[in-house]
mmCIF file of C-alpha atoms in Angstrom:
data_model
loop_
_atom_site.group_PDB
_atom_site.id
_atom_site.type_symbol
_atom_site.label_atom_id
_atom_site.label_comp_id
_atom_site.label_asym_id
_atom_site.label_seq_id
_atom_site.Cartn_x
_atom_site.Cartn_y
_atom_site.Cartn_z
ATOM 1 C CA MET X 1 7.949 15.317 -17.092
ATOM 2 C CA THR X 2 5.879 12.187 -16.441
ATOM 3 C CA LYS X 3 2.452 12.296 -18.042
ATOM 4 C CA ALA X 4 -0.628 10.349 -17.055
ATOM 5 C CA PRO X 5 -1.292 7.767 -19.771
ATOM 6 C CA GLN X 6 -4.164 8.160 -22.172
ATOM 7 C CA GLY X 7 -3.941 4.689 -23.764
ATOM 8 C CA PRO X 8 -5.683 1.348 -23.235
ATOM 9 C CA GLY X 9 -4.966 1.208 -19.507
ATOM 10 C CA ALA X 10 -6.742 4.522 -18.996
ATOM 11 C CA GLY X 11 -9.686 3.248 -21.008
ATOM 12 C CA ARG X 12 -10.099 0.245 -18.706
ATOM 13 C CA PHE X 13 -10.282 2.440 -15.613
ATOM 14 C CA CYS X 14 -14.074 2.673 -15.225
ATOM 15 C CA ILE X 15 -14.589 -0.968 -16.234
ATOM 16 C CA VAL X 16 -12.137 -2.194 -13.601
ATOM 17 C CA LEU X 17 -13.678 -0.027 -10.893
ATOM 18 C CA ALA X 18 -17.191 -1.158 -11.791
ATOM 19 C CA ALA X 19 -16.144 -4.805 -11.670
ATOM 20 C CA LEU X 20 -14.426 -4.240 -8.359
ATOM 21 C CA THR X 21 -17.604 -2.732 -6.886
ATOM 22 C CA LEU X 22 -19.261 -6.109 -7.454
ATOM 23 C CA LEU X 23 -16.181 -7.994 -6.275
ATOM 24 C CA VAL X 24 -15.935 -6.307 -2.886
ATOM 25 C CA GLY X 25 -19.682 -6.104 -2.296
ATOM 26 C CA CYS X 26 -19.766 -2.402 -1.519
ATOM 27 C CA GLY X 27 -20.913 0.838 -3.039
ATOM 28 C CA GLY X 28 -17.784 2.798 -2.252
ATOM 29 C CA ALA X 29 -15.604 1.824 -5.181
ATOM 30 C CA GLY X 30 -14.416 4.424 -7.627
ATOM 31 C CA PRO X 31 -15.634 8.008 -7.822
ATOM 32 C CA ARG X 32 -17.985 8.936 -5.006
ATOM 33 C CA VAL X 33 -21.703 9.129 -5.866
ATOM 34 C CA SER X 34 -24.067 11.497 -4.057
ATOM 35 C CA ASN X 35 -27.555 10.549 -2.888
ATOM 36 C CA ASP X 36 -29.132 12.127 -5.970
ATOM 37 C CA GLY X 37 -26.972 10.015 -8.268
ATOM 38 C CA ARG X 38 -24.477 12.680 -9.299
ATOM 39 C CA VAL X 39 -20.840 11.606 -9.498
ATOM 40 C CA ALA X 40 -18.787 13.762 -7.162
ATOM 41 C CA GLU X 41 -15.434 15.137 -8.213
ATOM 42 C CA ALA X 42 -12.312 13.835 -6.522
ATOM 43 C CA PRO X 43 -11.487 15.942 -3.451
ATOM 44 C CA LYS X 44 -9.443 18.929 -4.559
ATOM 45 C CA GLU X 45 -6.713 18.181 -2.036
ATOM 46 C CA TYR X 46 -5.961 14.997 -3.964
ATOM 47 C CA SER X 47 -4.939 16.408 -7.308
ATOM 48 C CA ARG X 48 -3.471 15.125 -10.542
ATOM 49 C CA GLU X 49 -0.383 17.212 -9.820
ATOM 50 C CA ASP X 50 0.094 15.435 -6.487
ATOM 51 C CA ALA X 51 -0.135 12.107 -8.287
ATOM 52 C CA LEU X 52 2.389 13.145 -10.936
ATOM 53 C CA ARG X 53 4.901 14.211 -8.278
ATOM 54 C CA MET X 54 4.710 10.826 -6.587
ATOM 55 C CA ILE X 55 4.875 9.001 -9.917
ATOM 56 C CA ARG X 56 8.110 10.828 -10.736
ATOM 57 C CA SER X 57 9.532 9.926 -7.328
ATOM 58 C CA SER X 58 8.573 6.257 -7.721
ATOM 59 C CA GLU X 59 10.347 6.142 -11.085
ATOM 60 C CA GLY X 60 13.391 8.002 -9.803
ATOM 61 C CA ARG X 61 14.907 8.005 -6.332
ATOM 62 C CA LEU X 62 12.529 5.397 -4.896
ATOM 63 C CA ALA X 63 12.630 3.010 -7.867
ATOM 64 C CA PRO X 64 15.143 0.557 -6.275
ATOM 65 C CA VAL X 65 13.019 0.154 -3.133
ATOM 66 C CA TYR X 66 10.015 -1.784 -4.378
ATOM 67 C CA GLY X 67 11.487 -4.976 -5.843
ATOM 68 C CA PRO X 68 13.458 -5.926 -2.712
ATOM 69 C CA LEU X 69 10.504 -5.033 -0.486
ATOM 70 C CA ALA X 70 8.221 -7.273 -2.544
ATOM 71 C CA GLU X 71 10.770 -10.103 -2.340
ATOM 72 C CA GLN X 72 10.957 -9.752 1.436
ATOM 73 C CA LEU X 73 7.165 -9.691 1.782
ATOM 74 C CA VAL X 74 6.795 -12.816 -0.340
ATOM 75 C CA ASP X 75 9.442 -14.626 1.726
ATOM 76 C CA ASP X 76 8.433 -13.397 5.188
ATOM 77 C CA LEU X 77 4.688 -13.783 4.672
ATOM 78 C CA ASP X 78 5.014 -17.030 2.678
ATOM 79 C CA LEU X 79 3.151 -15.693 -0.358
ATOM 80 C CA GLY X 80 4.999 -17.619 -3.069
ATOM 81 C CA GLY X 81 2.505 -19.585 -5.143
ATOM 82 C CA LYS X 82 -0.409 -18.409 -2.985
ATOM 83 C CA THR X 83 -3.729 -17.249 -4.417
ATOM 84 C CA GLY X 84 -6.212 -14.906 -2.770
ATOM 85 C CA ILE X 85 -6.674 -11.157 -2.327
ATOM 86 C CA GLY X 86 -3.970 -8.649 -1.405
ATOM 87 C CA ILE X 87 -4.453 -4.928 -0.792
ATOM 88 C CA ASP X 88 -1.831 -2.180 -0.812
ATOM 89 C CA LEU X 89 -3.140 0.847 1.091
ATOM 90 C CA GLY X 90 -1.851 4.168 -0.184
ATOM 91 C CA SER X 91 -0.138 2.454 -3.088
ATOM 92 C CA GLY X 92 -0.194 5.576 -5.265
ATOM 93 C CA PRO X 93 1.524 4.673 -8.555
ATOM 94 C CA GLY X 94 1.105 1.010 -7.618
ATOM 95 C CA THR X 95 4.742 0.047 -8.083
ATOM 96 C CA LEU X 96 4.702 -2.270 -5.065
ATOM 97 C CA VAL X 97 1.452 -3.853 -6.266
ATOM 98 C CA ILE X 98 3.038 -4.671 -9.623
ATOM 99 C CA GLU X 99 6.166 -6.116 -7.987
ATOM 100 C CA LEU X 100 4.003 -8.283 -5.716
ATOM 101 C CA CYS X 101 1.841 -9.371 -8.628
ATOM 102 C CA LYS X 102 4.953 -10.555 -10.479
ATOM 103 C CA ARG X 103 5.968 -12.736 -7.533
ATOM 104 C CA THR X 104 2.629 -14.244 -6.465
ATOM 105 C CA GLU X 105 -0.550 -15.698 -7.945
ATOM 106 C CA MET X 106 -2.733 -13.334 -5.912
ATOM 107 C CA HIS X 107 -5.093 -10.603 -7.103
ATOM 108 C CA TRP X 108 -3.755 -7.256 -5.849
ATOM 109 C CA ILE X 109 -5.730 -4.064 -5.239
ATOM 110 C CA ASN X 110 -4.296 -0.555 -5.303
ATOM 111 C CA ALA X 111 -6.390 1.236 -2.660
ATOM 112 C CA ASP X 112 -5.503 4.924 -2.630
ATOM 113 C CA ILE X 113 -7.366 8.079 -1.682
ATOM 114 C CA ASN X 114 -6.181 9.872 -4.848
ATOM 115 C CA PRO X 115 -7.839 8.346 -7.946
ATOM 116 C CA HIS X 116 -5.600 10.338 -10.284
ATOM 117 C CA PHE X 117 -2.997 7.591 -9.856
ATOM 118 C CA PHE X 118 -5.179 4.892 -11.334
ATOM 119 C CA PRO X 119 -4.944 5.419 -15.133
ATOM 120 C CA PHE X 120 -1.139 5.408 -14.823
ATOM 121 C CA PHE X 121 -1.212 2.356 -12.557
ATOM 122 C CA LEU X 122 -3.542 0.312 -14.759
ATOM 123 C CA GLN X 123 -1.555 1.011 -17.907
ATOM 124 C CA ARG X 124 1.718 0.198 -16.156
ATOM 125 C CA ALA X 125 0.225 -3.077 -14.873
ATOM 126 C CA GLU X 126 -0.768 -3.999 -18.435
ATOM 127 C CA GLU X 127 2.763 -3.264 -19.633
ATOM 128 C CA HIS X 128 4.154 -5.647 -17.003
ATOM 129 C CA GLY X 129 1.704 -8.426 -17.844
ATOM 130 C CA CYS X 130 -0.258 -8.003 -14.607
ATOM 131 C CA GLY X 131 -3.399 -6.345 -15.967
ATOM 132 C CA GLY X 132 -5.598 -9.359 -15.315
ATOM 133 C CA ARG X 133 -4.709 -9.599 -11.618
ATOM 134 C CA VAL X 134 -4.917 -6.014 -10.405
ATOM 135 C CA SER X 135 -7.688 -3.579 -9.547
ATOM 136 C CA ALA X 136 -7.881 -0.020 -8.251
ATOM 137 C CA ILE X 137 -10.283 1.564 -5.800
ATOM 138 C CA GLN X 138 -10.489 4.956 -4.117
ATOM 139 C CA ALA X 139 -10.210 4.346 -0.391
ATOM 140 C CA ASP X 140 -9.741 6.187 2.883
ATOM 141 C CA ALA X 141 -7.722 4.038 5.293
ATOM 142 C CA GLN X 142 -9.971 5.133 8.159
ATOM 143 C CA ALA X 143 -13.138 3.835 6.436
ATOM 144 C CA LEU X 144 -12.143 1.095 4.015
ATOM 145 C CA PRO X 145 -14.677 0.224 1.281
ATOM 146 C CA PHE X 146 -14.344 -3.533 1.711
ATOM 147 C CA ARG X 147 -16.543 -6.068 3.441
ATOM 148 C CA ASP X 148 -15.451 -7.836 6.616
ATOM 149 C CA ASP X 149 -13.024 -10.781 6.342
ATOM 150 C CA TYR X 150 -12.182 -9.969 2.717
ATOM 151 C CA ALA X 151 -8.400 -9.866 2.210
ATOM 152 C CA ASP X 152 -5.668 -12.400 2.822
ATOM 153 C CA VAL X 153 -2.902 -9.779 2.982
ATOM 154 C CA ILE X 154 -2.827 -6.004 3.498
ATOM 155 C CA VAL X 155 0.389 -4.049 3.057
ATOM 156 C CA SER X 156 1.274 -0.376 3.092
ATOM 157 C CA ARG X 157 4.554 1.443 2.621
ATOM 158 C CA GLY X 158 4.960 5.101 3.442
ATOM 159 C CA SER X 159 1.378 6.213 3.990
ATOM 160 C CA PHE X 160 0.363 5.283 7.538
ATOM 161 C CA TRP X 161 1.935 8.408 9.026
ATOM 162 C CA LEU X 162 -0.602 10.424 6.986
ATOM 163 C CA TRP X 163 -3.617 8.652 8.480
ATOM 164 C CA GLY X 164 -5.372 11.106 10.775
ATOM 165 C CA ASP X 165 -6.807 8.477 13.122
ATOM 166 C CA LYS X 166 -4.281 5.663 13.075
ATOM 167 C CA VAL X 167 -6.160 3.517 15.594
ATOM 168 C CA ALA X 168 -9.272 3.667 13.405
ATOM 169 C CA ALA X 169 -7.232 2.833 10.295
ATOM 170 C CA PHE X 170 -5.516 -0.158 11.883
ATOM 171 C CA GLY X 171 -8.903 -1.268 13.192
ATOM 172 C CA GLU X 172 -10.215 -1.148 9.636
ATOM 173 C CA ILE X 173 -7.267 -3.187 8.414
ATOM 174 C CA ARG X 174 -8.028 -5.847 11.014
ATOM 175 C CA ARG X 175 -11.728 -5.827 10.086
ATOM 176 C CA VAL X 176 -11.011 -6.346 6.381
ATOM 177 C CA LEU X 177 -8.440 -9.113 6.922
ATOM 178 C CA LYS X 178 -9.679 -12.673 6.845
ATOM 179 C CA PRO X 179 -9.196 -14.614 10.084
ATOM 180 C CA GLY X 180 -5.571 -15.704 9.958
ATOM 181 C CA GLY X 181 -4.748 -12.955 7.437
ATOM 182 C CA VAL X 182 -1.641 -10.820 7.815
ATOM 183 C CA ALA X 183 -0.829 -7.107 7.551
ATOM 184 C CA TYR X 184 2.570 -5.488 7.043
ATOM 185 C CA ILE X 185 2.435 -1.713 7.512
ATOM 186 C CA GLY X 186 5.187 0.852 7.840
ATOM 187 C CA ARG X 187 7.558 3.318 6.304
ATOM 188 C CA GLY X 188 11.100 2.993 5.065
ATOM 189 C CA LEU X 189 13.126 0.219 3.489
ATOM 190 C CA SER X 190 13.364 -3.560 3.569
ATOM 191 C CA ALA X 191 16.213 -5.287 5.388
ATOM 192 C CA ASN X 192 17.392 -6.933 2.156
ATOM 193 C CA LEU X 193 18.059 -3.595 0.422
ATOM 194 C CA PRO X 194 21.846 -3.272 0.046
ATOM 195 C CA LEU X 195 23.361 -0.548 2.190
ATOM 196 C CA GLU X 196 24.851 1.338 -0.757
ATOM 197 C CA VAL X 197 21.434 1.409 -2.436
ATOM 198 C CA ALA X 198 19.799 2.577 0.779
ATOM 199 C CA GLN X 199 22.358 5.370 1.026
ATOM 200 C CA ALA X 200 21.549 6.485 -2.511
ATOM 201 C CA VAL X 201 17.825 6.412 -1.775
ATOM 202 C CA ARG X 202 18.311 8.409 1.401
ATOM 203 C CA GLY X 203 20.571 10.884 -0.350
ATOM 204 C CA GLY X 204 23.779 10.205 1.537
ATOM 205 C CA ARG X 205 25.286 8.898 4.740
ATOM 206 C CA GLY X 206 22.610 8.656 7.396
ATOM 207 C CA GLU X 207 20.375 11.179 5.667
ATOM 208 C CA GLY X 208 16.694 10.392 5.576
ATOM 209 C CA PRO X 209 13.202 11.370 6.674
ATOM 210 C CA GLN X 210 13.147 13.576 9.728
ATOM 211 C CA TYR X 211 11.061 11.506 12.121
ATOM 212 C CA ASP X 212 11.776 9.736 15.371
ATOM 213 C CA VAL X 213 11.967 6.025 14.545
ATOM 214 C CA ALA X 214 11.940 4.982 18.208
ATOM 215 C CA ALA X 215 8.875 7.119 18.916
ATOM 216 C CA THR X 216 7.113 5.704 15.853
ATOM 217 C CA ALA X 217 7.892 2.173 17.037
ATOM 218 C CA GLN X 218 6.377 2.991 20.415
ATOM 219 C CA GLU X 219 3.329 4.464 18.686
ATOM 220 C CA LEU X 220 2.840 1.208 16.784
ATOM 221 C CA HIS X 221 3.129 -0.806 20.003
ATOM 222 C CA ALA X 222 0.493 1.476 21.558
ATOM 223 C CA ILE X 223 -1.865 1.037 18.603
ATOM 224 C CA MET X 224 -1.581 -2.743 18.803
ATOM 225 C CA LYS X 225 -2.275 -2.606 22.533
ATOM 226 C CA SER X 226 -5.251 -0.292 22.009
ATOM 227 C CA LEU X 227 -6.771 -2.728 19.517
ATOM 228 C CA ARG X 228 -5.891 -5.743 21.692
ATOM 229 C CA ILE X 229 -3.878 -7.290 18.893
ATOM 230 C CA LYS X 230 -1.510 -9.793 20.470
ATOM 231 C CA ASP X 231 0.036 -11.537 17.461
ATOM 232 C CA TYR X 232 2.298 -8.785 16.174
ATOM 233 C CA ARG X 233 5.891 -7.628 15.936
ATOM 234 C CA VAL X 234 7.392 -4.169 15.422
ATOM 235 C CA ILE X 235 10.397 -4.285 13.088
ATOM 236 C CA ARG X 236 13.267 -1.815 12.781
ATOM 237 C CA PRO X 237 15.370 -3.183 9.895
ATOM 238 C CA ARG X 238 19.161 -2.980 10.114
ATOM 239 C CA LEU X 239 18.947 -0.696 13.116
ATOM 240 C CA ASP X 240 22.690 -0.601 13.797
ATOM 241 C CA ASN X 241 24.050 -0.466 10.240
ATOM 242 C CA GLU X 242 27.512 1.053 10.031
ATOM 243 C CA ALA X 243 26.437 3.968 7.826
ATOM 244 C CA GLY X 244 23.651 5.068 10.138
ATOM 245 C CA VAL X 245 21.072 4.882 7.344
ATOM 246 C CA ASN X 246 17.456 5.041 8.477
ATOM 247 C CA TYR X 247 15.727 1.837 7.291
ATOM 248 C CA GLY X 248 12.452 2.872 8.908
ATOM 249 C CA VAL X 249 9.957 0.978 11.040
ATOM 250 C CA TRP X 250 7.224 -1.569 10.330
ATOM 251 C CA VAL X 251 4.571 -3.569 12.124
ATOM 252 C CA GLU X 252 3.442 -7.047 11.099
ATOM 253 C CA PHE X 253 0.311 -8.503 12.666
ATOM 254 C CA ARG X 254 -2.138 -11.326 12.106
ATOM 255 C CA LYS X 255 -5.858 -11.368 12.634
ATOM 256 C CA SER X 256 -6.808 -14.056 15.087
ATOM 257 C CA ARG X 257 -8.804 -17.026 13.865
ATOM 258 C CA GLY X 258 -11.547 -15.900 16.199
ATOM 259 C CA GLY X 259 -11.922 -12.596 14.319
#
């Protein structure tokens, strides 16, 4: 059974969150604080047990997904050698953050609503030599704790379908992006993931999450239209692969230079 780390990475948790509060210029980083100064507990629906389940999944069945996805993001979004700020919404264990940190010179933020992930994430980042270029912050996608025009890149894999008000969440993503910044949001796999690996991840021929990919693609088009975002594309990777494996659906969009 995977255990949350208790070592040096866990010890840096509060320091990193405090530093990030100054970095992002907001009071929402880390554990929530009430008006009388008391630190509120993490919402009970976001438990340590939930975090451990996802950590086990990220180290098991989903482990082959993150490296290829990071490679595709770096290539498609031209991130190689770039500096700046990147955010992964709903990053959980932060595996994608670490893979992106390895491939870029950017500072990456794990923004997740469940803070129980963060000690594990910070220790794992240290182990991979990325500890100096990552941060963690508790965040609700529908009310992001970042100032306007803050991030160069925002990505998210596998969490947007959980956002209660998706239009509000995508509006927040646009607000936080710098003018000219790019977002890549979706669920599923990257086009560069070999078919046999995708089959193993999905559990067999054509088996995968039970959702309507076409309907989700239409939903993403509708969200972009609602927010009047014109510079976007909805992507359905390897739609007609011979094994019928569901590679998911993504949307990539850029914030206009005019804001």
